[in-house]
Amino acid sequence: MSKEFLSQYLLYWLIAVLFMIGPIGMIFKNNLMKKLMAMNIMQVAVIIFFLALGQKMDATLPIEIPGLTGVTNYINPLPHALMLTAIVVSLSTTGVALALLLLIQKKYGVLEEDEVLRRMDQ
Amino acid sequence: MREQYPALLIIVPLLTALVIPIIAYLVKRLVRWIAMGALIIANISAIGALMHVLNQGVWHYRFGNWMPPWGIEYVIDPLSAGMALLISFISLVVLIYSDVFLKEEGWLKIGMYHTLYLLLTVGLLGMVVTGDVFNFYVFLEISSLSAYGLIASGGSKAVVAAFRYLLIGTIGGSCYLLGVGYLYAITGTLNMGDLAVRVQPLMDSPAVIVAVSMILVGMGIKMALFPMHGWLPDSYTYAPPHAISFISGVMTKVAAYAMFRYFYFIFGAANETIAIVLQVIGAFAAIGIIVGSIMAIAQSDFRRMLAYSSIAQVSYIALGLAIGNMYGLIGAMFHILNHAIMKCCLFLIAGGIKWKTGEYKIAKFIEMSRKMPKTMGAFIIAALSMVGIPPTAGFFSKWYLVLGAIEKNMWIYVAAIVLSSLLNAIYFFRIIENAYLKKGQEDIVPASPKKPELPFSMLVPIIVLGIGILIIGIFNEPIVCQVMQYGLPGGGMR
């Protein structure tokens, strides 16, 4: 288990597994809240993917340290900056989804999808 | 002022959207006029930007003078300027229409509706003018989130539809973002122009192929391309009529525009990978055209019928991209314009009929032509245009698509277009038959000047769009020659 194996292969496989939990959970879970959680896990997987892109072996924070020069000594800050925005997007999506779930709960009394759909048709 | 058009296009509606809840709390009646003013400024900016790019070529607008690829830039070419004009125009028209539905509501609902509506407009405008793939994602999510909110405001069924749309739409957004991640990993840039140069030698690498597939899935979900269309019928059926007229008109088209931008301007259709992807899109689109039309015939609810017909019509645009020669692309662009106006007009008419009679069922449309003659007149124009009868606009986009398909010997696509026109005729003539030919039992009071069929603010948008369909059809040649052909890849320069 070398460092290289972990950082270049296993990490991305784990991210792929995490990403696939999203669609699978959304398809196979019946509870709307669980679907929402699966959606969140999927968004987090994308965020971790971006963060993994910014990492470098043996590099430090992207703040200039006197005497330490060269691009290989600093990690790439851009993916982190992008993911701040993506986290905000994920947060607001979750907020909207929770508001909708509250409404569904208030109007139908349940959060199980098949039950909601059955009551919707009545 | 004139050199700031690209910024004004975004900033004015955005800031207005943010102050509107406060204004709604203070003076409820003012909200509508302020929103309208913001959209008029957006319209003027879009027209100004379109004039500018047609005269002087592609316009790069850099924020804070940061040079790309470090800074974010807005790139306006004839294609994006035309899309921006279309979006802001439809937005303005539907805003005028929505007044009647909101008059009786409290300040909170009026304020929130207009805020979401303007944010949706901002998101869509931002998607077409931005030159940065991550900025595109941010605008995509702004527009999607406000669309979920707008759809959910349509009652208890709409909430469920909006929640399911949110889940599926977020899968689309995440897939797109993952695709961007792969592109960034392999090229190290997020600027579209820069990306287009750097990605060319890497087109065969697995990372780019994964990125292309992810972007295809993401945009396919957002534009409701055939196997990914599941969210559309419910959302379109249960959403409030004023909001859905705008959403159905432009939202799926902007995703189609994004596909056009990616496959023809960034990756380039000449690459083998993209050629295969376009074949896949073409197959999906051909199936989607037929399936959407057949499903539309099976519906008894007018809005649901229009929703399925949207799936078929969006597939025409994808088909144009798949054909990929000059006629095909012009057909796709022209169909973006036509379908935005036709479908918006039809949903406005559906809302008008609901307002007047409270009915969405097609079977209840008997003698509707006597109850609402002007509205049904506009309906006939829009329906004929959807079928593709010559003087209306819908004929010409199909004509260009068929010409393109014949030129490339893609006879299956020709068959799909012709067959779907016949199917369109079946489901639209069913309504025309009900509204004009069948005799009802009850006595009907025809509309008169004293008792108009619809309030003025509803009738004007319907008639403007109805006449617009005829005008676009009649003047299709100048529109194509003087505007659209410069939107083709490589045609933006003069």
Coordinates of C-alpha atoms in Angstrom, one line a residue:
Chain A
M1 CA 0.0 0.0 0.0
S2 CA 2.3 2.7 -1.2
K3 CA 1.4 6.4 -1.0
E4 CA 1.1 6.5 -4.7
F5 CA -1.4 3.7 -4.9
L6 CA -3.6 5.4 -2.3
S7 CA -3.4 8.9 -3.8
Q8 CA -3.7 8.1 -7.5
Y9 CA -6.0 5.1 -7.7
L10 CA -7.8 4.1 -4.5
L11 CA -8.9 7.7 -3.9
Y12 CA -10.6 8.1 -7.2
W13 CA -12.3 4.7 -6.9
L14 CA -13.6 5.6 -3.6
I15 CA -14.9 8.9 -5.0
A16 CA -16.6 6.9 -7.8
V17 CA -18.3 4.6 -5.3
L18 CA -19.4 7.6 -3.3
F19 CA -20.8 9.3 -6.4
M20 CA -22.7 6.2 -7.4
I21 CA -24.4 5.9 -4.0
G22 CA -26.3 9.0 -5.1
P23 CA -28.2 7.7 -8.2
I24 CA -28.6 4.2 -6.6
G25 CA -30.0 5.6 -3.4
M26 CA -32.4 7.9 -5.4
I27 CA -33.6 5.0 -7.5
F28 CA -34.0 2.3 -4.9
K29 CA -35.0 4.2 -1.7
N30 CA -38.7 4.8 -1.2
N31 CA -38.5 7.5 1.4
L32 CA -38.1 11.0 0.0
M33 CA -35.8 12.1 2.8
K34 CA -33.5 9.3 2.1
K35 CA -33.5 10.3 -1.6
L36 CA -32.5 13.7 -0.6
M37 CA -29.6 12.3 1.5
A38 CA -28.4 10.3 -1.4
M39 CA -28.5 13.4 -3.5
N40 CA -26.3 15.2 -0.9
I41 CA -23.8 12.4 -0.9
M42 CA -23.5 12.6 -4.6
Q43 CA -22.8 16.4 -4.5
V44 CA -20.2 15.8 -1.8
A45 CA -18.5 13.2 -4.0
V46 CA -18.1 15.8 -6.8
I47 CA -16.7 18.3 -4.2
I48 CA -14.1 15.8 -3.0
F49 CA -13.2 15.0 -6.6
F50 CA -12.4 18.6 -7.2
L51 CA -10.4 18.9 -3.9
A52 CA -8.4 15.8 -4.8
L53 CA -7.4 17.5 -8.0
G54 CA -5.8 20.3 -6.1
Q55 CA -3.6 18.2 -3.9
K56 CA 0.1 17.6 -4.4
M57 CA 2.5 15.3 -2.7
D58 CA 4.7 17.1 -0.1
A59 CA 3.3 20.6 -0.9
T60 CA 2.0 23.1 1.6
L61 CA -0.8 25.7 1.8
P62 CA -1.0 28.3 -1.0
I63 CA 0.3 31.1 1.2
E64 CA 3.7 32.5 0.3
I65 CA 6.4 31.3 2.8
P66 CA 9.7 33.2 2.6
G67 CA 12.4 31.1 1.1
L68 CA 10.0 28.5 -0.4
T69 CA 9.6 29.1 -4.1
G70 CA 8.4 27.0 -7.0
V71 CA 5.0 25.8 -8.0
T72 CA 5.6 22.2 -6.8
N73 CA 5.8 23.4 -3.2
Y74 CA 2.3 24.8 -3.0
I75 CA -1.0 23.1 -3.6
N76 CA -3.4 24.4 -6.2
P77 CA -5.9 26.7 -4.5
L78 CA -8.3 27.1 -7.5
P79 CA -10.3 23.9 -7.0
H80 CA -10.9 24.9 -3.3
A81 CA -12.2 28.3 -4.4
L82 CA -14.5 26.7 -7.0
M83 CA -15.8 24.2 -4.4
L84 CA -16.7 27.0 -2.0
T85 CA -19.2 28.0 -4.6
A86 CA -20.3 24.4 -5.2
I87 CA -20.9 24.0 -1.4
V88 CA -23.1 27.1 -1.4
V89 CA -25.0 25.6 -4.4
S90 CA -25.4 22.3 -2.6
L91 CA -26.5 24.1 0.6
S92 CA -29.2 26.0 -1.2
T93 CA -30.4 23.0 -3.1
T94 CA -30.7 21.1 0.2
G95 CA -32.6 24.1 1.6
V96 CA -35.1 24.2 -1.2
A97 CA -35.5 20.4 -1.1
L98 CA -36.2 20.5 2.7
A99 CA -38.7 23.3 2.2
L100 CA -40.5 21.2 -0.4
L101 CA -40.4 18.1 1.9
L102 CA -42.0 20.2 4.7
L103 CA -44.8 21.1 2.2
I104 CA -45.2 17.5 1.1
Q105 CA -45.3 16.3 4.7
K106 CA -47.9 19.0 5.5
K107 CA -50.1 18.3 2.5
Y108 CA -49.9 14.5 2.3
G109 CA -48.9 13.5 5.8
V110 CA -46.2 11.0 4.6
L111 CA -42.8 11.0 3.0
E112 CA -42.9 7.5 1.4
E113 CA -42.9 8.0 -2.3
D114 CA -45.4 5.3 -3.3
E115 CA -47.9 6.5 -0.7
V116 CA -47.5 10.2 -1.8
L117 CA -48.1 9.2 -5.4
R118 CA -51.1 7.1 -4.4
R119 CA -52.6 10.0 -2.5
M120 CA -51.7 12.4 -5.4
D121 CA -53.9 10.4 -7.8
Q122 CA -57.0 10.5 -5.5
Chain B
M1 CA -23.2 53.0 -21.0
R2 CA -23.1 51.2 -24.3
E3 CA -19.9 49.2 -23.7
Q4 CA -21.4 47.9 -20.5
Y5 CA -24.3 46.0 -22.1
P6 CA -23.2 42.5 -21.2
A7 CA -22.9 43.5 -17.5
L8 CA -26.2 45.4 -17.5
L9 CA -27.9 42.4 -19.0
I10 CA -27.2 40.4 -15.9
I11 CA -26.8 42.9 -13.1
V12 CA -30.0 44.9 -13.5
P13 CA -32.4 41.9 -13.2
L14 CA -30.2 40.4 -10.5
L15 CA -30.2 43.5 -8.2
T16 CA -33.9 44.1 -8.9
A17 CA -34.6 40.5 -7.9
L18 CA -32.9 41.1 -4.6
V19 CA -34.6 44.3 -3.7
I20 CA -38.1 43.2 -4.8
P21 CA -39.2 41.6 -1.5
I22 CA -38.5 44.9 0.3
I23 CA -40.5 46.8 -2.3
A24 CA -43.3 44.3 -2.1
Y25 CA -43.5 44.9 1.6
L26 CA -43.7 48.6 1.2
V27 CA -45.8 49.1 -2.0
K28 CA -47.3 46.0 -3.5
R29 CA -48.5 47.5 -6.7
L30 CA -45.1 48.8 -7.6
V31 CA -43.4 45.4 -7.8
R32 CA -44.7 44.5 -11.2
W33 CA -43.6 47.8 -12.8
I34 CA -40.1 47.6 -11.3
A35 CA -39.7 44.0 -12.5
M36 CA -41.0 45.1 -15.9
G37 CA -38.5 48.0 -16.0
A38 CA -35.6 45.7 -15.2
L39 CA -36.6 43.3 -18.0
I40 CA -37.0 46.2 -20.5
I41 CA -33.4 47.2 -19.6
A42 CA -32.3 43.6 -20.2
N43 CA -34.1 43.6 -23.5
I44 CA -32.5 46.9 -24.6
S45 CA -29.1 45.5 -23.5
A46 CA -29.7 42.3 -25.5
I47 CA -30.6 44.2 -28.6
G48 CA -27.6 46.5 -28.2
A49 CA -25.3 43.5 -27.7
L50 CA -26.8 41.8 -30.8
M51 CA -26.3 44.9 -32.9
H52 CA -22.7 45.3 -31.7
V53 CA -21.7 41.7 -32.4
L54 CA -23.3 41.7 -35.8
N55 CA -21.4 44.8 -36.8
Q56 CA -18.1 44.2 -35.1
G57 CA -17.7 40.5 -34.4
V58 CA -17.3 38.6 -31.1
W59 CA -17.4 40.7 -28.0
H60 CA -15.2 39.8 -25.0
Y61 CA -16.3 41.5 -21.8
R62 CA -13.8 41.1 -19.0
F63 CA -14.8 41.6 -15.4
G64 CA -12.5 43.8 -13.4
N65 CA -10.0 43.8 -16.3
W66 CA -8.7 40.4 -15.2
M67 CA -7.4 38.8 -18.4
P68 CA -8.7 35.3 -19.2
P69 CA -7.9 32.5 -18.5
W70 CA -7.6 33.9 -15.0
G71 CA -10.5 36.2 -14.9
I72 CA -14.1 35.4 -15.8
E73 CA -15.2 36.9 -19.1
Y74 CA -18.5 37.1 -20.9
V75 CA -18.2 36.2 -24.5
I76 CA -21.0 37.4 -26.7
D77 CA -21.3 36.1 -30.3
P78 CA -24.3 36.3 -32.5
L79 CA -25.6 33.0 -31.2
S80 CA -25.5 34.0 -27.5
A81 CA -26.7 37.5 -28.1
G82 CA -29.7 36.1 -30.1
M83 CA -30.5 33.7 -27.3
A84 CA -30.2 36.5 -24.7
L85 CA -32.7 38.6 -26.7
L86 CA -35.1 35.6 -27.0
I87 CA -34.9 34.9 -23.3
S88 CA -35.4 38.5 -22.2
F89 CA -38.2 39.0 -24.7
I90 CA -40.2 35.9 -23.6
S91 CA -39.6 36.8 -20.0
L92 CA -41.0 40.3 -20.5
V93 CA -44.1 38.9 -22.4
V94 CA -44.9 36.3 -19.7
L95 CA -44.4 38.9 -16.9
I96 CA -47.1 41.1 -18.5
Y97 CA -49.3 38.1 -18.7
S98 CA -48.8 36.9 -15.1
D99 CA -50.4 40.0 -13.5
V100 CA -54.0 38.7 -13.5
F101 CA -53.0 35.5 -11.6
L102 CA -51.2 37.4 -8.9
K103 CA -53.5 40.4 -8.3
E104 CA -55.2 39.0 -5.3
E105 CA -52.2 37.5 -3.5
G106 CA -50.5 38.9 -0.4
W107 CA -47.2 40.9 -0.6
L108 CA -45.0 38.0 0.4
K109 CA -46.3 35.8 -2.5
I110 CA -46.1 38.6 -5.0
G111 CA -42.6 39.5 -3.9
M112 CA -41.3 36.0 -3.9
Y113 CA -42.8 35.1 -7.2
H114 CA -41.2 38.1 -8.9
T115 CA -37.9 37.5 -7.2
L116 CA -37.8 33.9 -8.3
Y117 CA -38.9 34.9 -11.8
L118 CA -36.2 37.4 -12.2
L119 CA -33.6 35.1 -10.8
L120 CA -34.7 32.5 -13.3
T121 CA -34.3 35.0 -16.1
V122 CA -30.8 36.0 -14.7
G123 CA -29.7 32.4 -14.6
L124 CA -30.8 31.7 -18.1
L125 CA -29.2 34.9 -19.5
G126 CA -26.0 34.2 -17.6
M127 CA -25.8 30.7 -19.1
V128 CA -25.9 32.0 -22.6
V129 CA -23.5 34.9 -22.2
T130 CA -20.8 33.4 -20.0
G131 CA -17.4 32.3 -21.3
D132 CA -16.4 30.3 -18.3
V133 CA -17.5 26.7 -17.8
F134 CA -17.7 26.9 -14.0
N135 CA -19.6 30.2 -14.1
F136 CA -22.0 28.4 -16.4
Y137 CA -22.6 25.8 -13.7
V138 CA -23.4 28.6 -11.2
F139 CA -25.9 30.2 -13.5
L140 CA -27.3 26.7 -14.3
E141 CA -28.0 26.1 -10.6
I142 CA -29.4 29.7 -10.1
S143 CA -31.9 29.0 -12.9
S144 CA -32.7 25.5 -11.8
L145 CA -33.3 26.4 -8.1
S146 CA -35.6 29.3 -9.0
A147 CA -37.4 27.0 -11.4
Y148 CA -38.0 24.4 -8.7
G149 CA -39.5 27.2 -6.5
L150 CA -41.7 28.5 -9.3
I151 CA -43.0 25.0 -10.2
A152 CA -43.7 24.2 -6.5
S153 CA -46.0 27.3 -6.2
G154 CA -48.6 25.5 -8.3
G155 CA -50.4 23.6 -5.5
S156 CA -50.0 20.3 -3.7
K157 CA -49.4 18.1 -6.7
A158 CA -46.8 20.6 -8.0
V159 CA -44.8 20.3 -4.8
V160 CA -44.2 16.6 -5.5
A161 CA -43.4 17.2 -9.1
A162 CA -41.0 20.0 -8.1
F163 CA -39.3 17.7 -5.6
R164 CA -38.7 15.0 -8.2
Y165 CA -37.5 17.6 -10.7
L166 CA -35.1 18.8 -8.0
L167 CA -33.6 15.3 -7.5
I168 CA -33.3 14.6 -11.2
G169 CA -32.1 18.1 -12.0
T170 CA -29.4 17.9 -9.3
I171 CA -28.2 14.6 -10.8
G172 CA -27.9 16.6 -14.1
G173 CA -26.0 19.4 -12.4
S174 CA -23.6 17.1 -10.6
C175 CA -22.9 15.2 -13.7
Y176 CA -22.1 18.4 -15.5
L177 CA -19.9 19.6 -12.7
L178 CA -18.0 16.3 -12.7
G179 CA -17.5 16.7 -16.5
V180 CA -16.1 20.1 -15.8
G181 CA -13.8 18.6 -13.2
Y182 CA -12.4 16.1 -15.7
L183 CA -11.8 18.9 -18.2
Y184 CA -10.1 21.0 -15.6
A185 CA -7.9 18.1 -14.5
I186 CA -6.7 17.4 -18.0
T187 CA -6.4 20.9 -19.4
G188 CA -6.0 23.1 -16.3
T189 CA -8.4 25.8 -17.6
L190 CA -12.0 26.8 -17.2
N191 CA -12.2 29.4 -19.9
M192 CA -14.2 28.2 -22.9
G193 CA -12.0 29.8 -25.5
D194 CA -8.8 28.6 -23.8
L195 CA -10.4 25.1 -23.3
A196 CA -11.2 24.9 -27.0
V197 CA -7.6 25.3 -27.9
R198 CA -6.0 23.1 -25.2
V199 CA -8.4 20.2 -25.4
Q200 CA -7.9 19.5 -29.1
P201 CA -4.7 17.3 -28.9
L202 CA -6.2 15.4 -25.9
M203 CA -9.5 14.4 -27.6
D204 CA -8.7 10.7 -27.5
S205 CA -7.8 10.5 -23.9
P206 CA -10.2 8.6 -21.6
A207 CA -10.6 11.7 -19.3
V208 CA -12.0 13.8 -22.1
I209 CA -14.3 11.0 -23.2
V210 CA -15.6 10.7 -19.7
A211 CA -16.0 14.5 -19.5
V212 CA -18.0 14.5 -22.8
S213 CA -20.3 11.7 -21.6
M214 CA -20.9 13.5 -18.3
I215 CA -21.7 16.8 -20.0
L216 CA -24.0 14.9 -22.4
V217 CA -25.9 13.3 -19.5
G218 CA -26.0 16.6 -17.5
M219 CA -27.3 18.7 -20.4
G220 CA -29.5 15.8 -21.6
I221 CA -31.3 15.8 -18.3
K222 CA -31.7 19.6 -18.3
M223 CA -33.1 19.6 -21.9
A224 CA -35.2 16.5 -21.4
L225 CA -33.6 14.5 -24.2
F226 CA -35.5 11.3 -24.7
P227 CA -34.4 8.7 -22.1
M228 CA -33.8 11.5 -19.5
H229 CA -37.2 13.3 -19.8
G230 CA -39.0 11.7 -16.8
W231 CA -39.2 14.9 -14.8
L232 CA -40.8 17.0 -17.5
P233 CA -44.5 15.9 -17.9
D234 CA -45.4 16.2 -14.2
S235 CA -43.6 19.5 -13.7
Y236 CA -45.2 21.1 -16.7
T237 CA -48.6 19.8 -15.9
Y238 CA -48.9 21.0 -12.3
A239 CA -46.9 24.2 -12.3
P240 CA -48.8 27.5 -12.3
P241 CA -49.6 28.6 -15.9
H242 CA -47.8 31.9 -15.9
A243 CA -44.6 30.4 -14.6
I244 CA -44.6 27.4 -16.8
S245 CA -45.1 29.4 -20.0
F246 CA -41.7 30.9 -19.4
I247 CA -40.0 27.7 -18.2
S248 CA -41.3 25.7 -21.1
G249 CA -40.4 28.4 -23.5
V250 CA -36.7 28.8 -22.8
M251 CA -35.3 26.6 -20.1
T252 CA -34.8 23.4 -22.1
K253 CA -33.6 25.5 -25.1
V254 CA -30.8 26.9 -23.0
A255 CA -29.6 23.4 -22.2
A256 CA -29.8 22.7 -25.9
Y257 CA -27.7 25.8 -26.6
A258 CA -25.1 24.6 -24.1
M259 CA -24.9 21.3 -25.9
F260 CA -24.4 23.2 -29.2
R261 CA -21.7 25.4 -27.5
Y262 CA -19.8 22.4 -26.1
F263 CA -19.9 20.1 -29.1
Y264 CA -19.4 22.6 -31.9
F265 CA -17.5 25.4 -30.4
I266 CA -15.3 23.8 -27.7
F267 CA -14.7 20.2 -28.6
G268 CA -15.4 20.6 -32.4
A269 CA -17.6 18.2 -34.3
A270 CA -14.8 17.0 -36.5
N271 CA -13.3 14.9 -33.7
E272 CA -14.1 11.2 -33.8
T273 CA -15.3 11.1 -30.2
I274 CA -17.8 13.9 -30.8
A275 CA -19.0 12.4 -34.1
I276 CA -19.9 9.2 -32.1
V277 CA -21.6 11.2 -29.4
L278 CA -23.6 13.1 -32.0
Q279 CA -24.7 9.8 -33.5
V280 CA -26.0 8.8 -30.1
I281 CA -27.8 12.1 -29.6
G282 CA -29.3 11.7 -33.1
A283 CA -30.6 8.2 -32.3
F284 CA -32.1 9.4 -28.9
A285 CA -33.6 12.4 -30.6
A286 CA -35.2 10.4 -33.4
I287 CA -36.8 8.0 -30.8
G288 CA -37.7 10.9 -28.6
I289 CA -39.5 12.7 -31.5
I290 CA -41.7 9.6 -32.1
V291 CA -42.3 8.6 -28.5
G292 CA -43.1 12.2 -27.4
S293 CA -45.6 12.6 -30.2
I294 CA -47.3 9.3 -29.5
M295 CA -47.5 10.0 -25.8
A296 CA -49.0 13.4 -26.6
I297 CA -51.8 11.8 -28.6
A298 CA -52.7 9.6 -25.6
Q299 CA -53.2 12.6 -23.2
S300 CA -56.6 14.0 -22.3
D301 CA -55.1 17.0 -20.4
F302 CA -54.2 19.9 -22.5
R303 CA -51.1 20.9 -20.5
R304 CA -49.8 17.3 -20.3
M305 CA -50.2 17.0 -24.1
L306 CA -48.2 20.2 -24.5
A307 CA -45.6 18.7 -22.1
Y308 CA -45.1 15.6 -24.2
S309 CA -45.1 17.6 -27.3
S310 CA -42.2 19.6 -25.7
I311 CA -40.2 16.4 -25.4
A312 CA -40.7 15.8 -29.1
Q313 CA -39.9 19.3 -30.1
V314 CA -36.8 19.6 -28.0
S315 CA -35.6 16.4 -29.8
Y316 CA -35.9 18.3 -33.1
I317 CA -33.2 20.6 -31.8
A318 CA -31.0 17.7 -30.8
L319 CA -31.6 16.1 -34.2
G320 CA -30.4 19.3 -35.9
L321 CA -27.2 19.1 -33.8
A322 CA -26.8 15.5 -34.7
I323 CA -27.2 16.2 -38.5
G324 CA -24.5 18.7 -38.0
N325 CA -24.1 20.3 -41.5
M326 CA -25.0 23.9 -42.2
Y327 CA -28.7 23.3 -42.8
G328 CA -29.0 21.0 -39.8
L329 CA -27.5 23.6 -37.5
I330 CA -29.5 26.5 -38.9
G331 CA -32.6 24.2 -38.5
A332 CA -31.7 23.6 -34.8
M333 CA -31.1 27.3 -34.1
F334 CA -34.3 28.3 -35.9
H335 CA -36.2 25.6 -34.0
I336 CA -34.9 27.0 -30.7
L337 CA -36.4 30.4 -31.7
N338 CA -39.7 28.9 -33.1
H339 CA -40.4 26.4 -30.4
A340 CA -39.7 29.0 -27.6
I341 CA -42.3 31.3 -29.1
M342 CA -44.8 28.5 -30.1
K343 CA -44.7 26.6 -26.8
C344 CA -44.8 29.8 -24.8
C345 CA -47.9 30.9 -26.8
L346 CA -49.6 27.5 -26.3
F347 CA -49.1 27.5 -22.6
L348 CA -50.3 31.1 -22.3
I349 CA -53.4 30.0 -24.2
A350 CA -53.8 27.0 -21.8
G351 CA -53.6 29.4 -18.9
G352 CA -56.1 31.7 -20.5
I353 CA -58.6 28.9 -21.1
K354 CA -58.2 27.8 -17.5
W355 CA -58.8 31.3 -16.3
K356 CA -61.9 31.7 -18.4
T357 CA -63.5 28.3 -18.1
G358 CA -61.6 26.5 -15.4
E359 CA -60.9 23.5 -17.7
Y360 CA -57.8 21.8 -18.9
K361 CA -59.5 18.7 -20.3
I362 CA -59.5 18.6 -24.1
A363 CA -62.9 17.0 -24.2
K364 CA -64.4 20.1 -22.5
F365 CA -63.1 22.5 -25.2
I366 CA -66.3 22.2 -27.2
E367 CA -67.3 25.5 -28.9
M368 CA -64.4 27.2 -27.3
S369 CA -64.0 29.1 -30.6
R370 CA -67.2 31.0 -29.8
K371 CA -66.3 31.7 -26.2
M372 CA -62.8 32.9 -26.9
P373 CA -62.4 33.7 -30.6
K374 CA -59.2 35.7 -30.5
T375 CA -57.4 33.2 -28.2
M376 CA -58.4 30.3 -30.4
G377 CA -57.2 32.2 -33.4
A378 CA -53.8 32.4 -31.9
F379 CA -54.1 28.8 -31.0
I380 CA -54.7 27.8 -34.6
I381 CA -51.6 29.7 -35.7
A382 CA -49.5 28.1 -33.0
A383 CA -50.9 24.6 -33.7
L384 CA -50.3 24.9 -37.5
S385 CA -46.8 26.0 -36.7
M386 CA -46.2 23.0 -34.5
V387 CA -47.5 20.8 -37.3
G388 CA -45.4 22.7 -39.9
I389 CA -47.8 24.2 -42.3
P390 CA -46.0 26.7 -44.7
P391 CA -46.5 30.3 -43.8
T392 CA -45.9 29.7 -40.1
A393 CA -42.5 29.5 -38.6
G394 CA -42.6 25.9 -37.6
F395 CA -42.5 24.8 -41.3
F396 CA -39.2 26.5 -42.0
S397 CA -37.2 24.9 -39.2
K398 CA -38.4 21.5 -40.1
W399 CA -37.6 22.3 -43.8
Y400 CA -34.0 23.2 -42.9
L401 CA -33.7 20.0 -40.8
V402 CA -35.0 17.9 -43.6
L403 CA -32.7 19.6 -46.2
G404 CA -29.8 18.9 -43.9
A405 CA -30.7 15.3 -43.3
I406 CA -31.2 14.7 -47.1
E407 CA -27.8 16.3 -47.8
K408 CA -26.1 13.8 -45.4
N409 CA -28.3 10.9 -46.6
M410 CA -29.8 10.4 -43.2
W411 CA -33.1 9.0 -44.3
I412 CA -34.2 7.7 -41.0
Y413 CA -34.1 11.2 -39.6
V414 CA -36.2 12.5 -42.5
A415 CA -38.7 9.7 -41.8
A416 CA -38.8 10.6 -38.1
I417 CA -39.5 14.3 -38.9
V418 CA -42.2 13.6 -41.4
L419 CA -43.9 11.0 -39.3
S420 CA -43.9 13.2 -36.3
S421 CA -45.4 16.0 -38.3
L422 CA -48.3 13.7 -39.0
L423 CA -48.6 12.7 -35.4
N424 CA -48.5 16.4 -34.4
A425 CA -51.4 17.0 -36.8
I426 CA -53.4 14.3 -35.1
Y427 CA -53.2 15.7 -31.6
F428 CA -53.6 19.3 -32.6
F429 CA -56.5 18.8 -35.0
R430 CA -58.3 16.9 -32.2
I431 CA -58.4 20.2 -30.3
I432 CA -59.3 22.2 -33.3
E433 CA -62.2 19.8 -34.1
N434 CA -63.5 20.1 -30.5
A435 CA -63.2 23.9 -30.4
Y436 CA -64.5 24.7 -33.9
L437 CA -66.6 21.9 -35.3
K438 CA -68.4 20.1 -32.5
K439 CA -71.7 21.5 -31.3
G440 CA -72.3 21.7 -27.6
Q441 CA -75.5 21.4 -25.6
E442 CA -75.5 24.5 -23.6
D443 CA -76.1 28.1 -24.9
I444 CA -72.9 30.1 -25.1
V445 CA -72.5 33.8 -24.5
P446 CA -70.1 35.0 -27.2
A447 CA -67.4 37.4 -26.2
S448 CA -68.3 41.0 -26.8
P449 CA -66.5 44.4 -26.4
K450 CA -68.3 44.9 -23.1
K451 CA -67.5 41.4 -21.8
P452 CA -64.0 40.6 -23.3
E453 CA -62.9 37.0 -23.4
L454 CA -59.8 37.7 -21.4
P455 CA -58.3 40.6 -19.6
F456 CA -56.3 43.0 -21.7
S457 CA -53.0 42.0 -20.1
M458 CA -53.5 38.3 -20.9
L459 CA -54.8 38.8 -24.4
V460 CA -52.0 41.0 -25.6
P461 CA -49.1 38.6 -24.9
I462 CA -51.1 35.7 -26.6
I463 CA -51.8 37.8 -29.7
V464 CA -48.3 39.3 -29.9
L465 CA -46.7 35.8 -29.8
G466 CA -49.3 34.5 -32.3
I467 CA -48.5 37.2 -34.8
G468 CA -44.8 36.7 -34.0
I469 CA -45.0 33.2 -35.3
L470 CA -46.4 34.4 -38.6
I471 CA -43.8 37.2 -38.8
I472 CA -40.9 34.8 -38.1
G473 CA -42.3 32.5 -40.7
I474 CA -42.7 35.1 -43.4
F475 CA -39.3 36.8 -42.7
N476 CA -37.4 33.6 -42.1
E477 CA -35.0 34.3 -45.0
P478 CA -33.7 37.6 -43.6
I479 CA -33.5 36.2 -40.1
V480 CA -31.4 33.2 -41.3
C481 CA -29.2 35.2 -43.7
Q482 CA -28.6 38.3 -41.6
V483 CA -28.4 36.9 -38.0
M484 CA -28.4 33.1 -37.7
Q485 CA -25.7 32.2 -40.2
Y486 CA -23.2 34.2 -38.2
G487 CA -24.0 32.1 -35.2
L488 CA -22.7 29.0 -36.9
P489 CA -19.3 27.7 -35.7
G490 CA -16.6 29.8 -37.4
G491 CA -19.2 32.1 -38.9
G492 CA -19.1 34.7 -36.1
M493 CA -16.3 36.7 -37.7
R494 CA -16.8 39.2 -40.3

